[in-house]
Amino acid sequence: MNSVLVVDDDPHIVRALAITLKGQGYTVTTAMDGESALHAAAQRPVNVVILDLGLPDIDGTTVITRLREWSAVPILVLSARHGSGDKVEALDAGADDYITKPFGLDELLARLRAILRRSTESSDETTTIETSSFTVDLAKRQITKSGQDVRMTPTEWNILDILVRNPDKLITQQQLLTEVWGPAYAKEANYLRVYMAQLRRKLEVEPGTPRHFITEPGMGYRFVP
Amino acid sequence: MNSVLVVDDDPHIVRALAITLKGQGYTVTTAMDGESALHAAAQRPVNVVILDLGLPDIDGTTVITRLREWSAVPILVLSARHGSGDKVEALDAGADDYITKPFGLDELLARLRAILRRSTESSDETTTIETSSFTVDLAKRQITKSGQDVRMTPTEWNILDILVRNPDKLITQQQLLTEVWGPAYAKEANYLRVYMAQLRRKLEVEPGTPRHFITEPGMGYRFVP
DNA sequence: CCAAATCTTGACGCGCTCTTAACGTTCCCC
DNA sequence: GGGGAACGTTAAGAGCGCGTCAAGATTTGG
């Protein structure tokens, strides 16, 4: 199920979009201004953001820029302005598409499908990752270790999810912290140490000498199947 | 360098687009109808296709569908028709964006940049550098030497990163020092000597007579693959 | 409203990395 | 051939980052 964050200061538009999108099977969260939009995006990751440029608090382009500092989520911009300058500015700031009001709902939905199609095809569809000591089913959110199911807390799962989706790749501490706790926690490396210890205790055969969750001192962590 | 395939039956538009795109640094190939467009796309892979819907031989949506049977290349559609039905049809067939004529050139270029940004960030952009004795994977932050992984400290990695991203190019000591340690350390050439020795000990076959990390006396260092 | 689970926060010891200095070597210029 | 500058090498102390544990705060679930 795809999740959408709708950002607009006009309650009517928000409501209309939310109803339409839910009717299409999307999960919808909403925000009325830039600050709460950024907060919402950090709080719960979404598959796509629909963003109105004319927000009461922050300039729309600034919202895009600040979102792009830590997230690669696709952004579809709505705007009442037809000027090409605004379009260029928003697109170059990191937006993926731009529709001018008034727009047709069917066009919006089609562009949404186009964006989501591309963003989901690039992410791997392999849902199960196996190692010598445990198995992770990303779709079912299920972990098995020597026949036994292993329970994970939400935070534990978030970390595991990121690491396992990027096998052999070094994930920096900043990446993990911003993706799991939000950009404000980018320096709280303590949290990582605590939770990496938890993950190892639950998944590694020998938590003291980890074989799958490798620490790269000073840099971050790496998952090796 | 990014390559673009421009497909339109109007010679003026093709010519104008080709000139503009080449001016922006793109490599441009052109086609005047659907069949030759499909042929050209198969002949030489491109990074993005700009496709006019009103072609003389095949319907534009059909071109998209047939292209999508084997290629995931991003498609930007141009069309004179403003009807939302056409847009939905083209986007659902597999197009990534849709602009109606007449369009602003700066908007077209901005949308092109947006499409390319997304497509290049998902596909790994030649992130591996190979030499006769070791391999560096910049995305994974992984170094392999004769089958064995080589660990690097943060400082070591920073230096290696800069050198490897600029093959054959001379990097001055000041550049390295300011980028790794900060501008205040621009005169601490000692640090460089210590860390270059570390890099060579870890990566060179014969650290005494380096073949990849060359010292340019009085100037700086050079990485030669 | 209570209990359990989960998250946050702080403290401590250990190992590794960075820094720094001293010494040996090479190369170039006089 | 001699002197000096730049570079390479090595080693040791200081400091930081990591793993670990535990207790308080917060949220969740019944």
PDB file of N, CA and C in Angstrom, chain B residues 47-138:
ATOM      1  N   ASN B  47      19.830   8.122 -22.307  1.00  0.00           N
ATOM      2  CA  ASN B  47      19.463   8.353 -20.917  1.00  0.00           C
ATOM      3  C   ASN B  47      18.011   8.824 -20.773  1.00  0.00           C
ATOM      4  N   VAL B  48      17.477   9.435 -21.853  1.00  0.00           N
ATOM      5  CA  VAL B  48      16.098   9.924 -21.784  1.00  0.00           C
ATOM      6  C   VAL B  48      15.563  10.115 -23.202  1.00  0.00           C
ATOM      7  N   VAL B  49      14.259   9.925 -23.358  1.00  0.00           N
ATOM      8  CA  VAL B  49      13.606  10.104 -24.658  1.00  0.00           C
ATOM      9  C   VAL B  49      12.602  11.243 -24.552  1.00  0.00           C
ATOM     10  N   ILE B  50      12.691  12.197 -25.499  1.00  0.00           N
ATOM     11  CA  ILE B  50      11.667  13.237 -25.617  1.00  0.00           C
ATOM     12  C   ILE B  50      10.793  12.875 -26.801  1.00  0.00           C
ATOM     13  N   LEU B  51       9.524  12.619 -26.527  1.00  0.00           N
ATOM     14  CA  LEU B  51       8.659  12.009 -27.540  1.00  0.00           C
ATOM     15  C   LEU B  51       7.424  12.863 -27.815  1.00  0.00           C
ATOM     16  N   ASP B  52       7.255  13.225 -29.093  1.00  0.00           N
ATOM     17  CA  ASP B  52       6.026  13.902 -29.510  1.00  0.00           C
ATOM     18  C   ASP B  52       4.951  12.851 -29.762  1.00  0.00           C
ATOM     19  N   LEU B  53       3.735  13.143 -29.287  1.00  0.00           N
ATOM     20  CA  LEU B  53       2.685  12.136 -29.431  1.00  0.00           C
ATOM     21  C   LEU B  53       2.135  12.057 -30.849  1.00  0.00           C
ATOM     22  N   GLY B  54       2.175  13.167 -31.589  1.00  0.00           N
ATOM     23  CA  GLY B  54       1.556  13.185 -32.910  1.00  0.00           C
ATOM     24  C   GLY B  54       2.504  12.751 -34.013  1.00  0.00           C
ATOM     25  N   LEU B  55       2.765  11.466 -34.084  1.00  0.00           N
ATOM     26  CA  LEU B  55       3.684  10.970 -35.103  1.00  0.00           C
ATOM     27  C   LEU B  55       2.901  10.474 -36.323  1.00  0.00           C
ATOM     28  N   PRO B  56       3.544  10.518 -37.493  1.00  0.00           N
ATOM     29  CA  PRO B  56       2.824  10.166 -38.718  1.00  0.00           C
ATOM     30  C   PRO B  56       2.501   8.677 -38.834  1.00  0.00           C
ATOM     31  N   ASP B  57       3.377   7.808 -38.337  1.00  0.00           N
ATOM     32  CA  ASP B  57       3.146   6.386 -38.601  1.00  0.00           C
ATOM     33  C   ASP B  57       2.439   5.651 -37.455  1.00  0.00           C
ATOM     34  N   ILE B  58       3.012   5.706 -36.259  1.00  0.00           N
ATOM     35  CA  ILE B  58       2.440   4.959 -35.137  1.00  0.00           C
ATOM     36  C   ILE B  58       1.865   5.941 -34.130  1.00  0.00           C
ATOM     37  N   ASP B  59       0.839   5.521 -33.441  1.00  0.00           N
ATOM     38  CA  ASP B  59       0.285   6.330 -32.361  1.00  0.00           C
ATOM     39  C   ASP B  59       1.312   6.463 -31.237  1.00  0.00           C
ATOM     40  N   GLY B  60       1.390   7.645 -30.664  1.00  0.00           N
ATOM     41  CA  GLY B  60       2.404   7.921 -29.651  1.00  0.00           C
ATOM     42  C   GLY B  60       2.351   6.969 -28.467  1.00  0.00           C
ATOM     43  N   THR B  61       1.151   6.703 -27.987  1.00  0.00           N
ATOM     44  CA  THR B  61       1.020   5.793 -26.848  1.00  0.00           C
ATOM     45  C   THR B  61       1.550   4.408 -27.189  1.00  0.00           C
ATOM     46  N   THR B  62       1.360   4.002 -28.433  1.00  0.00           N
ATOM     47  CA  THR B  62       1.878   2.694 -28.848  1.00  0.00           C
ATOM     48  C   THR B  62       3.405   2.681 -28.802  1.00  0.00           C
ATOM     49  N   VAL B  63       3.992   3.800 -29.215  1.00  0.00           N
ATOM     50  CA  VAL B  63       5.458   3.885 -29.149  1.00  0.00           C
ATOM     51  C   VAL B  63       5.921   3.674 -27.705  1.00  0.00           C
ATOM     52  N   ILE B  64       5.249   4.343 -26.764  1.00  0.00           N
ATOM     53  CA  ILE B  64       5.611   4.187 -25.358  1.00  0.00           C
ATOM     54  C   ILE B  64       5.491   2.730 -24.931  1.00  0.00           C
ATOM     55  N   THR B  65       4.352   2.128 -25.269  1.00  0.00           N
ATOM     56  CA  THR B  65       4.129   0.743 -24.865  1.00  0.00           C
ATOM     57  C   THR B  65       5.202  -0.189 -25.414  1.00  0.00           C
ATOM     58  N   ARG B  66       5.512  -0.009 -26.703  1.00  0.00           N
ATOM     59  CA  ARG B  66       6.497  -0.917 -27.310  1.00  0.00           C
ATOM     60  C   ARG B  66       7.891  -0.671 -26.762  1.00  0.00           C
ATOM     61  N   LEU B  67       8.168   0.575 -26.434  1.00  0.00           N
ATOM     62  CA  LEU B  67       9.467   0.870 -25.838  1.00  0.00           C
ATOM     63  C   LEU B  67       9.564   0.244 -24.440  1.00  0.00           C
ATOM     64  N   ARG B  68       8.471   0.306 -23.713  1.00  0.00           N
ATOM     65  CA  ARG B  68       8.446  -0.204 -22.341  1.00  0.00           C
ATOM     66  C   ARG B  68       8.535  -1.726 -22.265  1.00  0.00           C
ATOM     67  N   GLU B  69       8.324  -2.381 -23.425  1.00  0.00           N
ATOM     68  CA  GLU B  69       8.405  -3.840 -23.406  1.00  0.00           C
ATOM     69  C   GLU B  69       9.809  -4.318 -23.054  1.00  0.00           C
ATOM     70  N   TRP B  70      10.778  -3.494 -23.353  1.00  0.00           N
ATOM     71  CA  TRP B  70      12.153  -3.969 -23.115  1.00  0.00           C
ATOM     72  C   TRP B  70      13.048  -2.925 -22.464  1.00  0.00           C
ATOM     73  N   SER B  71      12.577  -1.676 -22.419  1.00  0.00           N
ATOM     74  CA  SER B  71      13.452  -0.636 -21.879  1.00  0.00           C
ATOM     75  C   SER B  71      12.772   0.139 -20.757  1.00  0.00           C
ATOM     76  N   ALA B  72      13.553   0.583 -19.809  1.00  0.00           N
ATOM     77  CA  ALA B  72      13.035   1.386 -18.702  1.00  0.00           C
ATOM     78  C   ALA B  72      13.489   2.832 -18.832  1.00  0.00           C
ATOM     79  N   VAL B  73      13.936   3.220 -20.021  1.00  0.00           N
ATOM     80  CA  VAL B  73      14.447   4.567 -20.224  1.00  0.00           C
ATOM     81  C   VAL B  73      13.357   5.603 -19.913  1.00  0.00           C
ATOM     82  N   PRO B  74      13.696   6.671 -19.206  1.00  0.00           N
ATOM     83  CA  PRO B  74      12.703   7.709 -18.921  1.00  0.00           C
ATOM     84  C   PRO B  74      12.161   8.347 -20.207  1.00  0.00           C
ATOM     85  N   ILE B  75      10.862   8.613 -20.237  1.00  0.00           N
ATOM     86  CA  ILE B  75      10.220   9.204 -21.424  1.00  0.00           C
ATOM     87  C   ILE B  75       9.519  10.489 -21.029  1.00  0.00           C
ATOM     88  N   LEU B  76       9.843  11.574 -21.737  1.00  0.00           N
ATOM     89  CA  LEU B  76       9.165  12.851 -21.542  1.00  0.00           C
ATOM     90  C   LEU B  76       8.324  13.104 -22.777  1.00  0.00           C
ATOM     91  N   VAL B  77       7.019  13.252 -22.591  1.00  0.00           N
ATOM     92  CA  VAL B  77       6.104  13.365 -23.715  1.00  0.00           C
ATOM     93  C   VAL B  77       5.790  14.827 -24.013  1.00  0.00           C
ATOM     94  N   LEU B  78       5.849  15.182 -25.297  1.00  0.00           N
ATOM     95  CA  LEU B  78       5.366  16.470 -25.775  1.00  0.00           C
ATOM     96  C   LEU B  78       4.059  16.229 -26.510  1.00  0.00           C
ATOM     97  N   SER B  79       3.105  17.156 -26.373  1.00  0.00           N
ATOM     98  CA  SER B  79       1.862  16.953 -27.101  1.00  0.00           C
ATOM     99  C   SER B  79       1.153  18.269 -27.292  1.00  0.00           C
ATOM    100  N   ALA B  80       0.447  18.392 -28.417  1.00  0.00           N
ATOM    101  CA  ALA B  80      -0.341  19.589 -28.678  1.00  0.00           C
ATOM    102  C   ALA B  80      -1.709  19.467 -28.024  1.00  0.00           C
ATOM    103  N   ARG B  81      -2.081  18.248 -27.688  1.00  0.00           N
ATOM    104  CA  ARG B  81      -3.414  18.041 -27.114  1.00  0.00           C
ATOM    105  C   ARG B  81      -3.425  18.337 -25.626  1.00  0.00           C
ATOM    106  N   HIS B  82      -4.404  19.127 -25.200  1.00  0.00           N
ATOM    107  CA  HIS B  82      -4.487  19.488 -23.787  1.00  0.00           C
ATOM    108  C   HIS B  82      -5.414  18.568 -23.010  1.00  0.00           C
ATOM    109  N   GLY B  83      -6.153  17.738 -23.715  1.00  0.00           N
ATOM    110  CA  GLY B  83      -7.126  16.891 -23.035  1.00  0.00           C
ATOM    111  C   GLY B  83      -6.471  16.004 -21.994  1.00  0.00           C
ATOM    112  N   SER B  84      -7.142  15.862 -20.861  1.00  0.00           N
ATOM    113  CA  SER B  84      -6.537  15.059 -19.798  1.00  0.00           C
ATOM    114  C   SER B  84      -6.545  13.583 -20.150  1.00  0.00           C
ATOM    115  N   GLY B  85      -7.457  13.188 -21.050  1.00  0.00           N
ATOM    116  CA  GLY B  85      -7.496  11.778 -21.447  1.00  0.00           C
ATOM    117  C   GLY B  85      -6.181  11.338 -22.056  1.00  0.00           C
ATOM    118  N   ASP B  86      -5.640  12.173 -22.946  1.00  0.00           N
ATOM    119  CA  ASP B  86      -4.363  11.830 -23.573  1.00  0.00           C
ATOM    120  C   ASP B  86      -3.250  11.735 -22.546  1.00  0.00           C
ATOM    121  N   LYS B  87      -3.237  12.666 -21.615  1.00  0.00           N
ATOM    122  CA  LYS B  87      -2.197  12.667 -20.593  1.00  0.00           C
ATOM    123  C   LYS B  87      -2.237  11.380 -19.784  1.00  0.00           C
ATOM    124  N   VAL B  88      -3.424  11.054 -19.299  1.00  0.00           N
ATOM    125  CA  VAL B  88      -3.565   9.848 -18.479  1.00  0.00           C
ATOM    126  C   VAL B  88      -3.116   8.620 -19.265  1.00  0.00           C
ATOM    127  N   GLU B  89      -3.543   8.581 -20.520  1.00  0.00           N
ATOM    128  CA  GLU B  89      -3.204   7.422 -21.345  1.00  0.00           C
ATOM    129  C   GLU B  89      -1.691   7.283 -21.491  1.00  0.00           C
ATOM    130  N   ALA B  90      -1.043   8.399 -21.837  1.00  0.00           N
ATOM    131  CA  ALA B  90       0.406   8.356 -22.059  1.00  0.00           C
ATOM    132  C   ALA B  90       1.151   8.021 -20.764  1.00  0.00           C
ATOM    133  N   LEU B  91       0.760   8.661 -19.673  1.00  0.00           N
ATOM    134  CA  LEU B  91       1.454   8.421 -18.401  1.00  0.00           C
ATOM    135  C   LEU B  91       1.275   6.974 -17.945  1.00  0.00           C
ATOM    136  N   ASP B  92       0.051   6.461 -18.111  1.00  0.00           N
ATOM    137  CA  ASP B  92      -0.172   5.082 -17.670  1.00  0.00           C
ATOM    138  C   ASP B  92       0.501   4.084 -18.594  1.00  0.00           C
ATOM    139  N   ALA B  93       0.740   4.493 -19.838  1.00  0.00           N
ATOM    140  CA  ALA B  93       1.449   3.593 -20.750  1.00  0.00           C
ATOM    141  C   ALA B  93       2.915   3.472 -20.348  1.00  0.00           C
ATOM    142  N   GLY B  94       3.404   4.427 -19.589  1.00  0.00           N
ATOM    143  CA  GLY B  94       4.785   4.313 -19.140  1.00  0.00           C
ATOM    144  C   GLY B  94       5.593   5.586 -19.266  1.00  0.00           C
ATOM    145  N   ALA B  95       4.938   6.682 -19.682  1.00  0.00           N
ATOM    146  CA  ALA B  95       5.667   7.951 -19.775  1.00  0.00           C
ATOM    147  C   ALA B  95       5.968   8.471 -18.377  1.00  0.00           C
ATOM    148  N   ASP B  96       7.007   9.295 -18.271  1.00  0.00           N
ATOM    149  CA  ASP B  96       7.409   9.821 -16.965  1.00  0.00           C
ATOM    150  C   ASP B  96       6.978  11.260 -16.752  1.00  0.00           C
ATOM    151  N   ASP B  97       6.755  11.973 -17.853  1.00  0.00           N
ATOM    152  CA  ASP B  97       6.305  13.350 -17.725  1.00  0.00           C
ATOM    153  C   ASP B  97       5.585  13.728 -19.016  1.00  0.00           C
ATOM    154  N   TYR B  98       4.840  14.832 -18.955  1.00  0.00           N
ATOM    155  CA  TYR B  98       3.974  15.201 -20.073  1.00  0.00           C
ATOM    156  C   TYR B  98       3.900  16.723 -20.126  1.00  0.00           C
ATOM    157  N   ILE B  99       4.338  17.303 -21.235  1.00  0.00           N
ATOM    158  CA  ILE B  99       4.249  18.745 -21.408  1.00  0.00           C
ATOM    159  C   ILE B  99       3.398  19.035 -22.636  1.00  0.00           C
ATOM    160  N   THR B 100       2.512  20.047 -22.509  1.00  0.00           N
ATOM    161  CA  THR B 100       1.673  20.405 -23.650  1.00  0.00           C
ATOM    162  C   THR B 100       2.289  21.586 -24.396  1.00  0.00           C
ATOM    163  N   LYS B 101       2.201  21.507 -25.728  1.00  0.00           N
ATOM    164  CA  LYS B 101       2.674  22.598 -26.570  1.00  0.00           C
ATOM    165  C   LYS B 101       1.646  23.725 -26.532  1.00  0.00           C
ATOM    166  N   PRO B 102       2.037  24.956 -26.628  1.00  0.00           N
ATOM    167  CA  PRO B 102       3.440  25.374 -26.673  1.00  0.00           C
ATOM    168  C   PRO B 102       4.037  25.366 -25.262  1.00  0.00           C
ATOM    169  N   PHE B 103       5.303  25.057 -25.179  1.00  0.00           N
ATOM    170  CA  PHE B 103       5.929  24.944 -23.865  1.00  0.00           C
ATOM    171  C   PHE B 103       7.130  25.879 -23.782  1.00  0.00           C
ATOM    172  N   GLY B 104       7.477  26.250 -22.574  1.00  0.00           N
ATOM    173  CA  GLY B 104       8.663  27.065 -22.376  1.00  0.00           C
ATOM    174  C   GLY B 104       9.899  26.188 -22.377  1.00  0.00           C
ATOM    175  N   LEU B 105      10.944  26.653 -23.061  1.00  0.00           N
ATOM    176  CA  LEU B 105      12.157  25.853 -23.143  1.00  0.00           C
ATOM    177  C   LEU B 105      12.772  25.644 -21.768  1.00  0.00           C
ATOM    178  N   ASP B 106      12.739  26.689 -20.938  1.00  0.00           N
ATOM    179  CA  ASP B 106      13.349  26.536 -19.610  1.00  0.00           C
ATOM    180  C   ASP B 106      12.593  25.517 -18.764  1.00  0.00           C
ATOM    181  N   GLU B 107      11.261  25.462 -18.974  1.00  0.00           N
ATOM    182  CA  GLU B 107      10.499  24.449 -18.238  1.00  0.00           C
ATOM    183  C   GLU B 107      10.873  23.047 -18.725  1.00  0.00           C
ATOM    184  N   LEU B 108      10.977  22.893 -20.033  1.00  0.00           N
ATOM    185  CA  LEU B 108      11.357  21.593 -20.582  1.00  0.00           C
ATOM    186  C   LEU B 108      12.706  21.155 -20.019  1.00  0.00           C
ATOM    187  N   LEU B 109      13.646  22.064 -20.014  1.00  0.00           N
ATOM    188  CA  LEU B 109      14.983  21.725 -19.522  1.00  0.00           C
ATOM    189  C   LEU B 109      14.956  21.375 -18.038  1.00  0.00           C
ATOM    190  N   ALA B 110      14.142  22.112 -17.279  1.00  0.00           N
ATOM    191  CA  ALA B 110      14.047  21.828 -15.846  1.00  0.00           C
ATOM    192  C   ALA B 110      13.448  20.448 -15.613  1.00  0.00           C
ATOM    193  N   ARG B 111      12.403  20.121 -16.359  1.00  0.00           N
ATOM    194  CA  ARG B 111      11.781  18.799 -16.198  1.00  0.00           C
ATOM    195  C   ARG B 111      12.752  17.695 -16.627  1.00  0.00           C
ATOM    196  N   LEU B 112      13.533  17.991 -17.647  1.00  0.00           N
ATOM    197  CA  LEU B 112      14.553  17.048 -18.099  1.00  0.00           C
ATOM    198  C   LEU B 112      15.557  16.789 -16.979  1.00  0.00           C
ATOM    199  N   ARG B 113      15.996  17.874 -16.345  1.00  0.00           N
ATOM    200  CA  ARG B 113      16.953  17.717 -15.238  1.00  0.00           C
ATOM    201  C   ARG B 113      16.350  16.886 -14.102  1.00  0.00           C
ATOM    202  N   ALA B 114      15.058  17.153 -13.816  1.00  0.00           N
ATOM    203  CA  ALA B 114      14.403  16.420 -12.730  1.00  0.00           C
ATOM    204  C   ALA B 114      14.360  14.925 -13.041  1.00  0.00           C
ATOM    205  N   ILE B 115      14.021  14.614 -14.288  1.00  0.00           N
ATOM    206  CA  ILE B 115      13.948  13.203 -14.677  1.00  0.00           C
ATOM    207  C   ILE B 115      15.312  12.549 -14.593  1.00  0.00           C
ATOM    208  N   LEU B 116      16.326  13.233 -15.116  1.00  0.00           N
ATOM    209  CA  LEU B 116      17.670  12.657 -15.146  1.00  0.00           C
ATOM    210  C   LEU B 116      18.233  12.510 -13.739  1.00  0.00           C
ATOM    211  N   ARG B 117      17.950  13.501 -12.890  1.00  0.00           N
ATOM    212  CA  ARG B 117      18.423  13.416 -11.519  1.00  0.00           C
ATOM    213  C   ARG B 117      17.928  12.129 -10.871  1.00  0.00           C
ATOM    214  N   ARG B 118      16.644  11.847 -11.044  1.00  0.00           N
ATOM    215  CA  ARG B 118      16.081  10.669 -10.393  1.00  0.00           C
ATOM    216  C   ARG B 118      16.618   9.373 -11.001  1.00  0.00           C
ATOM    217  N   SER B 119      16.784   9.383 -12.325  1.00  0.00           N
ATOM    218  CA  SER B 119      17.204   8.133 -12.961  1.00  0.00           C
ATOM    219  C   SER B 119      18.670   7.848 -12.709  1.00  0.00           C
ATOM    220  N   THR B 120      19.477   8.876 -12.534  1.00  0.00           N
ATOM    221  CA  THR B 120      20.894   8.616 -12.308  1.00  0.00           C
ATOM    222  C   THR B 120      21.179   8.299 -10.853  1.00  0.00           C
ATOM    223  N   GLU B 121      20.311   8.764  -9.950  1.00  0.00           N
ATOM    224  CA  GLU B 121      20.585   8.490  -8.551  1.00  0.00           C
ATOM    225  C   GLU B 121      20.204   7.052  -8.201  1.00  0.00           C
ATOM    226  N   SER B 122      19.264   6.485  -8.965  1.00  0.00           N
ATOM    227  CA  SER B 122      18.892   5.105  -8.677  1.00  0.00           C
ATOM    228  C   SER B 122      19.879   4.131  -9.301  1.00  0.00           C
ATOM    229  N   SER B 123      20.286   4.409 -10.534  1.00  0.00           N
ATOM    230  CA  SER B 123      21.276   3.524 -11.147  1.00  0.00           C
ATOM    231  C   SER B 123      22.649   3.895 -10.626  1.00  0.00           C
ATOM    232  N   ASP B 124      23.382   2.904 -10.224  1.00  0.00           N
ATOM    233  CA  ASP B 124      24.704   3.174  -9.672  1.00  0.00           C
ATOM    234  C   ASP B 124      25.606   3.790 -10.737  1.00  0.00           C
ATOM    235  N   GLU B 125      26.135   4.934 -10.424  1.00  0.00           N
ATOM    236  CA  GLU B 125      26.894   5.711 -11.390  1.00  0.00           C
ATOM    237  C   GLU B 125      28.360   5.336 -11.301  1.00  0.00           C
ATOM    238  N   THR B 126      28.727   4.303 -12.005  1.00  0.00           N
ATOM    239  CA  THR B 126      30.108   3.827 -12.043  1.00  0.00           C
ATOM    240  C   THR B 126      30.835   4.121 -10.730  1.00  0.00           C
ATOM    241  N   THR B 127      30.424   3.406  -9.721  1.00  0.00           N
ATOM    242  CA  THR B 127      30.942   3.701  -8.402  1.00  0.00           C
ATOM    243  C   THR B 127      32.176   2.888  -8.073  1.00  0.00           C
ATOM    244  N   THR B 128      32.592   2.034  -8.964  1.00  0.00           N
ATOM    245  CA  THR B 128      33.750   1.210  -8.650  1.00  0.00           C
ATOM    246  C   THR B 128      34.949   1.636  -9.482  1.00  0.00           C
ATOM    247  N   ILE B 129      36.067   1.779  -8.797  1.00  0.00           N
ATOM    248  CA  ILE B 129      37.326   2.102  -9.465  1.00  0.00           C
ATOM    249  C   ILE B 129      38.276   0.926  -9.276  1.00  0.00           C
ATOM    250  N   GLU B 130      38.838   0.454 -10.371  1.00  0.00           N
ATOM    251  CA  GLU B 130      39.710  -0.712 -10.274  1.00  0.00           C
ATOM    252  C   GLU B 130      41.143  -0.349 -10.649  1.00  0.00           C
ATOM    253  N   THR B 131      42.050  -0.953  -9.943  1.00  0.00           N
ATOM    254  CA  THR B 131      43.452  -0.850 -10.314  1.00  0.00           C
ATOM    255  C   THR B 131      44.025  -2.264 -10.401  1.00  0.00           C
ATOM    256  N   SER B 132      45.294  -2.345 -10.711  1.00  0.00           N
ATOM    257  CA  SER B 132      45.898  -3.664 -10.858  1.00  0.00           C
ATOM    258  C   SER B 132      45.978  -4.404  -9.527  1.00  0.00           C
ATOM    259  N   SER B 133      45.941  -3.673  -8.422  1.00  0.00           N
ATOM    260  CA  SER B 133      46.134  -4.369  -7.141  1.00  0.00           C
ATOM    261  C   SER B 133      44.942  -4.269  -6.192  1.00  0.00           C
ATOM    262  N   PHE B 134      44.026  -3.328  -6.405  1.00  0.00           N
ATOM    263  CA  PHE B 134      42.887  -3.237  -5.504  1.00  0.00           C
ATOM    264  C   PHE B 134      41.686  -2.609  -6.206  1.00  0.00           C
ATOM    265  N   THR B 135      40.505  -2.710  -5.533  1.00  0.00           N
ATOM    266  CA  THR B 135      39.260  -2.186  -6.074  1.00  0.00           C
ATOM    267  C   THR B 135      38.577  -1.334  -5.022  1.00  0.00           C
ATOM    268  N   VAL B 136      38.053  -0.181  -5.441  1.00  0.00           N
ATOM    269  CA  VAL B 136      37.351   0.702  -4.521  1.00  0.00           C
ATOM    270  C   VAL B 136      35.907   0.853  -4.981  1.00  0.00           C
ATOM    271  N   ASP B 137      34.963   0.502  -4.112  1.00  0.00           N
ATOM    272  CA  ASP B 137      33.545   0.694  -4.394  1.00  0.00           C
ATOM    273  C   ASP B 137      33.075   1.900  -3.603  1.00  0.00           C
ATOM    274  N   LEU B 138      32.860   3.022  -4.319  1.00  0.00           N
ATOM    275  CA  LEU B 138      32.551   4.266  -3.624  1.00  0.00           C
ATOM    276  C   LEU B 138      31.169   4.242  -3.001  1.00  0.00           C
TER     277      LEU B 138
END
